[in-house]
Amino acid sequence: MKPEGHPEYREVVFHDLSCDFKFVTRSTIQTRETIEHNGQQYPLVKIEVSAESHPFYTGKHKIVDTAGRVEKFRQKFGSVGSKTAVAAG
């Protein structure tokens, strides 16, 4: 088997931007950014949701909207059929 057939498996830092949580794990993901974490240099992967911020794990209901999709939906359909209260934001 060719040695270049597999991507490099290495330690990377995943950064949850919604709650500023960082954790180190191993991955083959390709990234151009790096970060110093606990005195070492690691490749950096920015994510919007992790177990630290996901409502299933935290028990907190939070709408994550990065492109205005929720607001666009509410303008189009209003609160028809809404079973949850609209969060003030």
PDB file of N, CA and C in Angstrom:
ATOM      1  N   MET A   1       0.837  -1.178   0.000  1.00  0.00           N
ATOM      2  CA  MET A   1       0.000   0.000   0.000  1.00  0.00           C
ATOM      3  C   MET A   1       0.885   1.246   0.000  1.00  0.00           C
ATOM      4  N   LYS A   2       0.456   2.259  -0.731  1.00  0.00           N
ATOM      5  CA  LYS A   2       1.233   3.487  -0.846  1.00  0.00           C
ATOM      6  C   LYS A   2       1.172   4.283   0.465  1.00  0.00           C
ATOM      7  N   PRO A   3       2.310   4.803   0.934  1.00  0.00           N
ATOM      8  CA  PRO A   3       2.311   5.569   2.190  1.00  0.00           C
ATOM      9  C   PRO A   3       1.524   6.879   2.078  1.00  0.00           C
ATOM     10  N   GLU A   4       1.437   7.487   0.887  1.00  0.00           N
ATOM     11  CA  GLU A   4       0.702   8.750   0.742  1.00  0.00           C
ATOM     12  C   GLU A   4      -0.803   8.535   0.560  1.00  0.00           C
ATOM     13  N   GLY A   5      -1.269   7.326   0.721  1.00  0.00           N
ATOM     14  CA  GLY A   5      -2.691   7.015   0.558  1.00  0.00           C
ATOM     15  C   GLY A   5      -3.549   7.415   1.734  1.00  0.00           C
ATOM     16  N   HIS A   6      -2.936   7.703   2.871  1.00  0.00           N
ATOM     17  CA  HIS A   6      -3.695   8.060   4.066  1.00  0.00           C
ATOM     18  C   HIS A   6      -3.380   9.490   4.491  1.00  0.00           C
ATOM     19  N   PRO A   7      -4.399  10.251   4.914  1.00  0.00           N
ATOM     20  CA  PRO A   7      -4.127  11.599   5.421  1.00  0.00           C
ATOM     21  C   PRO A   7      -3.435  11.523   6.783  1.00  0.00           C
ATOM     22  N   GLU A   8      -2.778  12.615   7.141  1.00  0.00           N
ATOM     23  CA  GLU A   8      -2.066  12.669   8.416  1.00  0.00           C
ATOM     24  C   GLU A   8      -3.070  12.720   9.572  1.00  0.00           C
ATOM     25  N   TYR A   9      -2.926  11.814  10.524  1.00  0.00           N
ATOM     26  CA  TYR A   9      -3.776  11.751  11.715  1.00  0.00           C
ATOM     27  C   TYR A   9      -3.012  12.426  12.839  1.00  0.00           C
ATOM     28  N   ARG A  10      -3.516  13.562  13.323  1.00  0.00           N
ATOM     29  CA  ARG A  10      -2.747  14.367  14.273  1.00  0.00           C
ATOM     30  C   ARG A  10      -3.673  15.020  15.293  1.00  0.00           C
ATOM     31  N   GLU A  11      -3.092  15.597  16.320  1.00  0.00           N
ATOM     32  CA  GLU A  11      -3.867  16.318  17.323  1.00  0.00           C
ATOM     33  C   GLU A  11      -4.223  17.700  16.778  1.00  0.00           C
ATOM     34  N   VAL A  12      -5.476  18.101  16.974  1.00  0.00           N
ATOM     35  CA  VAL A  12      -5.957  19.423  16.562  1.00  0.00           C
ATOM     36  C   VAL A  12      -6.796  20.008  17.690  1.00  0.00           C
ATOM     37  N   VAL A  13      -6.939  21.341  17.684  1.00  0.00           N
ATOM     38  CA  VAL A  13      -7.796  22.030  18.642  1.00  0.00           C
ATOM     39  C   VAL A  13      -9.084  22.415  17.933  1.00  0.00           C
ATOM     40  N   PHE A  14     -10.226  22.007  18.515  1.00  0.00           N
ATOM     41  CA  PHE A  14     -11.526  22.454  18.048  1.00  0.00           C
ATOM     42  C   PHE A  14     -11.972  23.575  18.972  1.00  0.00           C
ATOM     43  N   HIS A  15     -12.396  24.704  18.388  1.00  0.00           N
ATOM     44  CA  HIS A  15     -12.796  25.880  19.159  1.00  0.00           C
ATOM     45  C   HIS A  15     -14.280  26.145  18.894  1.00  0.00           C
ATOM     46  N   ASP A  16     -15.111  25.960  19.926  1.00  0.00           N
ATOM     47  CA  ASP A  16     -16.537  26.259  19.840  1.00  0.00           C
ATOM     48  C   ASP A  16     -16.697  27.764  20.015  1.00  0.00           C
ATOM     49  N   LEU A  17     -17.046  28.456  18.940  1.00  0.00           N
ATOM     50  CA  LEU A  17     -17.115  29.914  18.963  1.00  0.00           C
ATOM     51  C   LEU A  17     -18.303  30.450  19.764  1.00  0.00           C
ATOM     52  N   SER A  18     -19.351  29.658  19.935  1.00  0.00           N
ATOM     53  CA  SER A  18     -20.528  30.156  20.633  1.00  0.00           C
ATOM     54  C   SER A  18     -20.318  30.264  22.142  1.00  0.00           C
ATOM     55  N   CYS A  19     -19.382  29.491  22.704  1.00  0.00           N
ATOM     56  CA  CYS A  19     -19.151  29.574  24.155  1.00  0.00           C
ATOM     57  C   CYS A  19     -17.668  29.648  24.502  1.00  0.00           C
ATOM     58  N   ASP A  20     -16.816  29.864  23.511  1.00  0.00           N
ATOM     59  CA  ASP A  20     -15.372  30.002  23.691  1.00  0.00           C
ATOM     60  C   ASP A  20     -14.767  28.794  24.407  1.00  0.00           C
ATOM     61  N   PHE A  21     -15.183  27.603  24.012  1.00  0.00           N
ATOM     62  CA  PHE A  21     -14.685  26.352  24.587  1.00  0.00           C
ATOM     63  C   PHE A  21     -13.721  25.707  23.599  1.00  0.00           C
ATOM     64  N   LYS A  22     -12.559  25.289  24.084  1.00  0.00           N
ATOM     65  CA  LYS A  22     -11.552  24.646  23.232  1.00  0.00           C
ATOM     66  C   LYS A  22     -11.235  23.264  23.774  1.00  0.00           C
ATOM     67  N   PHE A  23     -11.053  22.307  22.853  1.00  0.00           N
ATOM     68  CA  PHE A  23     -10.636  20.966  23.263  1.00  0.00           C
ATOM     69  C   PHE A  23      -9.727  20.364  22.205  1.00  0.00           C
ATOM     70  N   VAL A  24      -8.828  19.496  22.669  1.00  0.00           N
ATOM     71  CA  VAL A  24      -7.854  18.851  21.801  1.00  0.00           C
ATOM     72  C   VAL A  24      -8.309  17.418  21.537  1.00  0.00           C
ATOM     73  N   THR A  25      -8.282  17.037  20.283  1.00  0.00           N
ATOM     74  CA  THR A  25      -8.589  15.661  19.891  1.00  0.00           C
ATOM     75  C   THR A  25      -7.781  15.343  18.641  1.00  0.00           C
ATOM     76  N   ARG A  26      -7.869  14.109  18.193  1.00  0.00           N
ATOM     77  CA  ARG A  26      -7.123  13.711  16.998  1.00  0.00           C
ATOM     78  C   ARG A  26      -8.054  13.720  15.796  1.00  0.00           C
ATOM     79  N   SER A  27      -7.533  14.163  14.648  1.00  0.00           N
ATOM     80  CA  SER A  27      -8.342  14.275  13.444  1.00  0.00           C
ATOM     81  C   SER A  27      -7.452  14.313  12.207  1.00  0.00           C
ATOM     82  N   THR A  28      -8.065  14.059  11.063  1.00  0.00           N
ATOM     83  CA  THR A  28      -7.366  14.173   9.780  1.00  0.00           C
ATOM     84  C   THR A  28      -7.793  15.434   9.040  1.00  0.00           C
ATOM     85  N   ILE A  29      -8.620  16.290   9.668  1.00  0.00           N
ATOM     86  CA  ILE A  29      -9.135  17.487   9.016  1.00  0.00           C
ATOM     87  C   ILE A  29      -7.990  18.415   8.617  1.00  0.00           C
ATOM     88  N   GLN A  30      -8.120  19.028   7.441  1.00  0.00           N
ATOM     89  CA  GLN A  30      -7.112  19.951   6.942  1.00  0.00           C
ATOM     90  C   GLN A  30      -7.500  21.373   7.322  1.00  0.00           C
ATOM     91  N   THR A  31      -6.555  22.136   7.854  1.00  0.00           N
ATOM     92  CA  THR A  31      -6.811  23.515   8.252  1.00  0.00           C
ATOM     93  C   THR A  31      -5.561  24.355   8.038  1.00  0.00           C
ATOM     94  N   ARG A  32      -5.767  25.641   7.828  1.00  0.00           N
ATOM     95  CA  ARG A  32      -4.633  26.552   7.616  1.00  0.00           C
ATOM     96  C   ARG A  32      -4.278  27.325   8.880  1.00  0.00           C
ATOM     97  N   GLU A  33      -5.219  27.417   9.810  1.00  0.00           N
ATOM     98  CA  GLU A  33      -4.984  28.195  11.025  1.00  0.00           C
ATOM     99  C   GLU A  33      -4.351  27.330  12.108  1.00  0.00           C
ATOM    100  N   THR A  34      -3.567  27.994  12.973  1.00  0.00           N
ATOM    101  CA  THR A  34      -2.965  27.309  14.118  1.00  0.00           C
ATOM    102  C   THR A  34      -3.232  28.136  15.370  1.00  0.00           C
ATOM    103  N   ILE A  35      -3.083  27.493  16.524  1.00  0.00           N
ATOM    104  CA  ILE A  35      -3.295  28.157  17.803  1.00  0.00           C
ATOM    105  C   ILE A  35      -2.348  27.554  18.823  1.00  0.00           C
ATOM    106  N   GLU A  36      -1.928  28.378  19.782  1.00  0.00           N
ATOM    107  CA  GLU A  36      -1.131  27.855  20.896  1.00  0.00           C
ATOM    108  C   GLU A  36      -2.098  27.496  22.014  1.00  0.00           C
ATOM    109  N   HIS A  37      -2.040  26.260  22.461  1.00  0.00           N
ATOM    110  CA  HIS A  37      -2.945  25.757  23.497  1.00  0.00           C
ATOM    111  C   HIS A  37      -2.133  24.920  24.470  1.00  0.00           C
ATOM    112  N   ASN A  38      -2.157  25.298  25.731  1.00  0.00           N
ATOM    113  CA  ASN A  38      -1.378  24.613  26.777  1.00  0.00           C
ATOM    114  C   ASN A  38       0.110  24.525  26.423  1.00  0.00           C
ATOM    115  N   GLY A  39       0.626  25.603  25.845  1.00  0.00           N
ATOM    116  CA  GLY A  39       2.054  25.689  25.557  1.00  0.00           C
ATOM    117  C   GLY A  39       2.509  24.986  24.284  1.00  0.00           C
ATOM    118  N   GLN A  40       1.580  24.426  23.505  1.00  0.00           N
ATOM    119  CA  GLN A  40       1.951  23.756  22.251  1.00  0.00           C
ATOM    120  C   GLN A  40       1.182  24.362  21.092  1.00  0.00           C
ATOM    121  N   GLN A  41       1.753  24.270  19.904  1.00  0.00           N
ATOM    122  CA  GLN A  41       1.138  24.768  18.682  1.00  0.00           C
ATOM    123  C   GLN A  41       0.315  23.646  18.044  1.00  0.00           C
ATOM    124  N   TYR A  42      -0.973  23.913  17.745  1.00  0.00           N
ATOM    125  CA  TYR A  42      -1.865  22.932  17.147  1.00  0.00           C
ATOM    126  C   TYR A  42      -2.584  23.536  15.944  1.00  0.00           C
ATOM    127  N   PRO A  43      -3.004  22.717  14.988  1.00  0.00           N
ATOM    128  CA  PRO A  43      -3.922  23.199  13.950  1.00  0.00           C
ATOM    129  C   PRO A  43      -5.258  23.560  14.614  1.00  0.00           C
ATOM    130  N   LEU A  44      -5.952  24.579  14.100  1.00  0.00           N
ATOM    131  CA  LEU A  44      -7.187  25.078  14.703  1.00  0.00           C
ATOM    132  C   LEU A  44      -8.371  24.842  13.776  1.00  0.00           C
ATOM    133  N   VAL A  45      -9.470  24.298  14.341  1.00  0.00           N
ATOM    134  CA  VAL A  45     -10.723  24.126  13.616  1.00  0.00           C
ATOM    135  C   VAL A  45     -11.793  24.880  14.391  1.00  0.00           C
ATOM    136  N   LYS A  46     -12.449  25.856  13.736  1.00  0.00           N
ATOM    137  CA  LYS A  46     -13.501  26.647  14.385  1.00  0.00           C
ATOM    138  C   LYS A  46     -14.850  25.999  14.090  1.00  0.00           C
ATOM    139  N   ILE A  47     -15.640  25.790  15.150  1.00  0.00           N
ATOM    140  CA  ILE A  47     -16.964  25.192  15.005  1.00  0.00           C
ATOM    141  C   ILE A  47     -17.992  26.060  15.721  1.00  0.00           C
ATOM    142  N   GLU A  48     -19.258  25.930  15.340  1.00  0.00           N
ATOM    143  CA  GLU A  48     -20.309  26.745  15.946  1.00  0.00           C
ATOM    144  C   GLU A  48     -21.016  26.029  17.087  1.00  0.00           C
ATOM    145  N   VAL A  49     -21.035  24.705  17.062  1.00  0.00           N
ATOM    146  CA  VAL A  49     -21.749  23.947  18.087  1.00  0.00           C
ATOM    147  C   VAL A  49     -20.918  22.738  18.489  1.00  0.00           C
ATOM    148  N   SER A  50     -20.805  22.517  19.790  1.00  0.00           N
ATOM    149  CA  SER A  50     -20.161  21.316  20.314  1.00  0.00           C
ATOM    150  C   SER A  50     -21.031  20.810  21.467  1.00  0.00           C
ATOM    151  N   ALA A  51     -20.612  19.758  22.121  1.00  0.00           N
ATOM    152  CA  ALA A  51     -21.360  19.238  23.261  1.00  0.00           C
ATOM    153  C   ALA A  51     -21.446  20.272  24.380  1.00  0.00           C
ATOM    154  N   GLU A  52     -20.496  21.192  24.421  1.00  0.00           N
ATOM    155  CA  GLU A  52     -20.477  22.223  25.456  1.00  0.00           C
ATOM    156  C   GLU A  52     -21.569  23.277  25.241  1.00  0.00           C
ATOM    157  N   SER A  53     -22.043  23.440  23.993  1.00  0.00           N
ATOM    158  CA  SER A  53     -23.044  24.476  23.721  1.00  0.00           C
ATOM    159  C   SER A  53     -24.336  23.935  23.117  1.00  0.00           C
ATOM    160  N   HIS A  54     -24.406  22.655  22.773  1.00  0.00           N
ATOM    161  CA  HIS A  54     -25.592  22.090  22.138  1.00  0.00           C
ATOM    162  C   HIS A  54     -26.726  21.947  23.162  1.00  0.00           C
ATOM    163  N   PRO A  55     -27.951  22.367  22.808  1.00  0.00           N
ATOM    164  CA  PRO A  55     -29.077  22.308  23.750  1.00  0.00           C
ATOM    165  C   PRO A  55     -29.374  20.906  24.289  1.00  0.00           C
ATOM    166  N   PHE A  56     -29.115  19.871  23.523  1.00  0.00           N
ATOM    167  CA  PHE A  56     -29.368  18.516  23.992  1.00  0.00           C
ATOM    168  C   PHE A  56     -28.516  18.201  25.221  1.00  0.00           C
ATOM    169  N   TYR A  57     -27.275  18.660  25.222  1.00  0.00           N
ATOM    170  CA  TYR A  57     -26.364  18.366  26.328  1.00  0.00           C
ATOM    171  C   TYR A  57     -26.441  19.389  27.456  1.00  0.00           C
ATOM    172  N   THR A  58     -26.782  20.645  27.125  1.00  0.00           N
ATOM    173  CA  THR A  58     -26.814  21.693  28.144  1.00  0.00           C
ATOM    174  C   THR A  58     -28.182  21.847  28.784  1.00  0.00           C
ATOM    175  N   GLY A  59     -29.230  21.430  28.084  1.00  0.00           N
ATOM    176  CA  GLY A  59     -30.585  21.594  28.588  1.00  0.00           C
ATOM    177  C   GLY A  59     -31.128  22.999  28.395  1.00  0.00           C
ATOM    178  N   LYS A  60     -30.398  23.854  27.722  1.00  0.00           N
ATOM    179  CA  LYS A  60     -30.818  25.234  27.471  1.00  0.00           C
ATOM    180  C   LYS A  60     -31.246  25.379  26.019  1.00  0.00           C
ATOM    181  N   HIS A  61     -32.413  25.989  25.796  1.00  0.00           N
ATOM    182  CA  HIS A  61     -32.890  26.227  24.437  1.00  0.00           C
ATOM    183  C   HIS A  61     -32.253  27.496  23.913  1.00  0.00           C
ATOM    184  N   LYS A  62     -31.567  27.398  22.795  1.00  0.00           N
ATOM    185  CA  LYS A  62     -30.877  28.540  22.220  1.00  0.00           C
ATOM    186  C   LYS A  62     -30.947  28.418  20.706  1.00  0.00           C
ATOM    187  N   ILE A  63     -31.319  29.495  20.039  1.00  0.00           N
ATOM    188  CA  ILE A  63     -31.382  29.479  18.582  1.00  0.00           C
ATOM    189  C   ILE A  63     -30.044  29.977  18.046  1.00  0.00           C
ATOM    190  N   VAL A  64     -29.391  29.148  17.252  1.00  0.00           N
ATOM    191  CA  VAL A  64     -28.134  29.517  16.627  1.00  0.00           C
ATOM    192  C   VAL A  64     -28.444  29.875  15.181  1.00  0.00           C
ATOM    193  N   ASP A  65     -28.233  31.119  14.826  1.00  0.00           N
ATOM    194  CA  ASP A  65     -28.560  31.590  13.488  1.00  0.00           C
ATOM    195  C   ASP A  65     -27.393  32.395  12.948  1.00  0.00           C
ATOM    196  N   THR A  66     -26.717  31.856  11.966  1.00  0.00           N
ATOM    197  CA  THR A  66     -25.548  32.543  11.435  1.00  0.00           C
ATOM    198  C   THR A  66     -25.832  33.268  10.131  1.00  0.00           C
ATOM    199  N   ALA A  67     -26.957  32.980   9.489  1.00  0.00           N
ATOM    200  CA  ALA A  67     -27.205  33.591   8.184  1.00  0.00           C
ATOM    201  C   ALA A  67     -28.574  34.255   8.101  1.00  0.00           C
ATOM    202  N   GLY A  68     -29.241  34.519   9.232  1.00  0.00           N
ATOM    203  CA  GLY A  68     -30.532  35.176   9.220  1.00  0.00           C
ATOM    204  C   GLY A  68     -31.679  34.282   8.794  1.00  0.00           C
ATOM    205  N   ARG A  69     -31.474  32.973   8.783  1.00  0.00           N
ATOM    206  CA  ARG A  69     -32.511  32.048   8.316  1.00  0.00           C
ATOM    207  C   ARG A  69     -33.721  32.038   9.233  1.00  0.00           C
ATOM    208  N   VAL A  70     -33.493  32.114  10.546  1.00  0.00           N
ATOM    209  CA  VAL A  70     -34.610  32.085  11.488  1.00  0.00           C
ATOM    210  C   VAL A  70     -35.476  33.322  11.305  1.00  0.00           C
ATOM    211  N   GLU A  71     -34.851  34.482  11.220  1.00  0.00           N
ATOM    212  CA  GLU A  71     -35.606  35.721  11.046  1.00  0.00           C
ATOM    213  C   GLU A  71     -36.351  35.727   9.712  1.00  0.00           C
ATOM    214  N   LYS A  72     -35.734  35.247   8.669  1.00  0.00           N
ATOM    215  CA  LYS A  72     -36.374  35.164   7.356  1.00  0.00           C
ATOM    216  C   LYS A  72     -37.609  34.259   7.418  1.00  0.00           C
ATOM    217  N   PHE A  73     -37.490  33.137   8.119  1.00  0.00           N
ATOM    218  CA  PHE A  73     -38.602  32.218   8.279  1.00  0.00           C
ATOM    219  C   PHE A  73     -39.743  32.876   9.056  1.00  0.00           C
ATOM    220  N   ARG A  74     -39.403  33.588  10.139  1.00  0.00           N
ATOM    221  CA  ARG A  74     -40.434  34.243  10.951  1.00  0.00           C
ATOM    222  C   ARG A  74     -41.144  35.346  10.173  1.00  0.00           C
ATOM    223  N   GLN A  75     -40.415  36.060   9.317  1.00  0.00           N
ATOM    224  CA  GLN A  75     -41.049  37.095   8.506  1.00  0.00           C
ATOM    225  C   GLN A  75     -42.008  36.467   7.502  1.00  0.00           C
ATOM    226  N   LYS A  76     -41.645  35.344   6.961  1.00  0.00           N
ATOM    227  CA  LYS A  76     -42.468  34.686   5.951  1.00  0.00           C
ATOM    228  C   LYS A  76     -43.702  34.036   6.561  1.00  0.00           C
ATOM    229  N   PHE A  77     -43.531  33.331   7.688  1.00  0.00           N
ATOM    230  CA  PHE A  77     -44.617  32.555   8.254  1.00  0.00           C
ATOM    231  C   PHE A  77     -45.162  33.101   9.573  1.00  0.00           C
ATOM    232  N   GLY A  78     -44.506  34.077  10.179  1.00  0.00           N
ATOM    233  CA  GLY A  78     -44.953  34.631  11.445  1.00  0.00           C
ATOM    234  C   GLY A  78     -44.838  33.597  12.554  1.00  0.00           C
ATOM    235  N   SER A  79     -45.771  33.642  13.483  1.00  0.00           N
ATOM    236  CA  SER A  79     -45.719  32.692  14.591  1.00  0.00           C
ATOM    237  C   SER A  79     -46.764  31.595  14.424  1.00  0.00           C
ATOM    238  N   VAL A  80     -47.231  31.377  13.214  1.00  0.00           N
ATOM    239  CA  VAL A  80     -48.240  30.343  12.942  1.00  0.00           C
ATOM    240  C   VAL A  80     -47.668  28.979  13.266  1.00  0.00           C
ATOM    241  N   GLY A  81     -48.332  28.279  14.159  1.00  0.00           N
ATOM    242  CA  GLY A  81     -47.909  26.925  14.505  1.00  0.00           C
ATOM    243  C   GLY A  81     -46.723  26.843  15.419  1.00  0.00           C
ATOM    244  N   SER A  82     -46.234  27.971  15.924  1.00  0.00           N
ATOM    245  CA  SER A  82     -45.071  27.961  16.809  1.00  0.00           C
ATOM    246  C   SER A  82     -45.445  27.391  18.163  1.00  0.00           C
ATOM    247  N   LYS A  83     -44.672  26.410  18.629  1.00  0.00           N
ATOM    248  CA  LYS A  83     -44.921  25.786  19.919  1.00  0.00           C
ATOM    249  C   LYS A  83     -43.967  26.289  20.994  1.00  0.00           C
ATOM    250  N   THR A  84     -42.999  27.094  20.599  1.00  0.00           N
ATOM    251  CA  THR A  84     -42.049  27.636  21.562  1.00  0.00           C
ATOM    252  C   THR A  84     -42.139  29.147  21.581  1.00  0.00           C
ATOM    253  N   ALA A  85     -41.831  29.709  22.711  1.00  0.00           N
ATOM    254  CA  ALA A  85     -41.826  31.161  22.837  1.00  0.00           C
ATOM    255  C   ALA A  85     -40.603  31.710  22.110  1.00  0.00           C
ATOM    256  N   VAL A  86     -40.772  32.854  21.475  1.00  0.00           N
ATOM    257  CA  VAL A  86     -39.664  33.482  20.768  1.00  0.00           C
ATOM    258  C   VAL A  86     -38.721  34.088  21.787  1.00  0.00           C
ATOM    259  N   ALA A  87     -37.451  33.736  21.708  1.00  0.00           N
ATOM    260  CA  ALA A  87     -36.447  34.245  22.638  1.00  0.00           C
ATOM    261  C   ALA A  87     -36.125  35.684  22.285  1.00  0.00           C
ATOM    262  N   ALA A  88     -36.055  36.521  23.291  1.00  0.00           N
ATOM    263  CA  ALA A  88     -35.677  37.915  23.064  1.00  0.00           C
ATOM    264  C   ALA A  88     -34.192  37.974  22.780  1.00  0.00           C
ATOM    265  N   GLY A  89     -33.818  38.649  21.765  1.00  0.00           N
ATOM    266  CA  GLY A  89     -32.407  38.604  21.488  1.00  0.00           C
ATOM    267  C   GLY A  89     -31.888  39.784  20.855  1.00  0.00           C
TER     268      GLY A  89
END
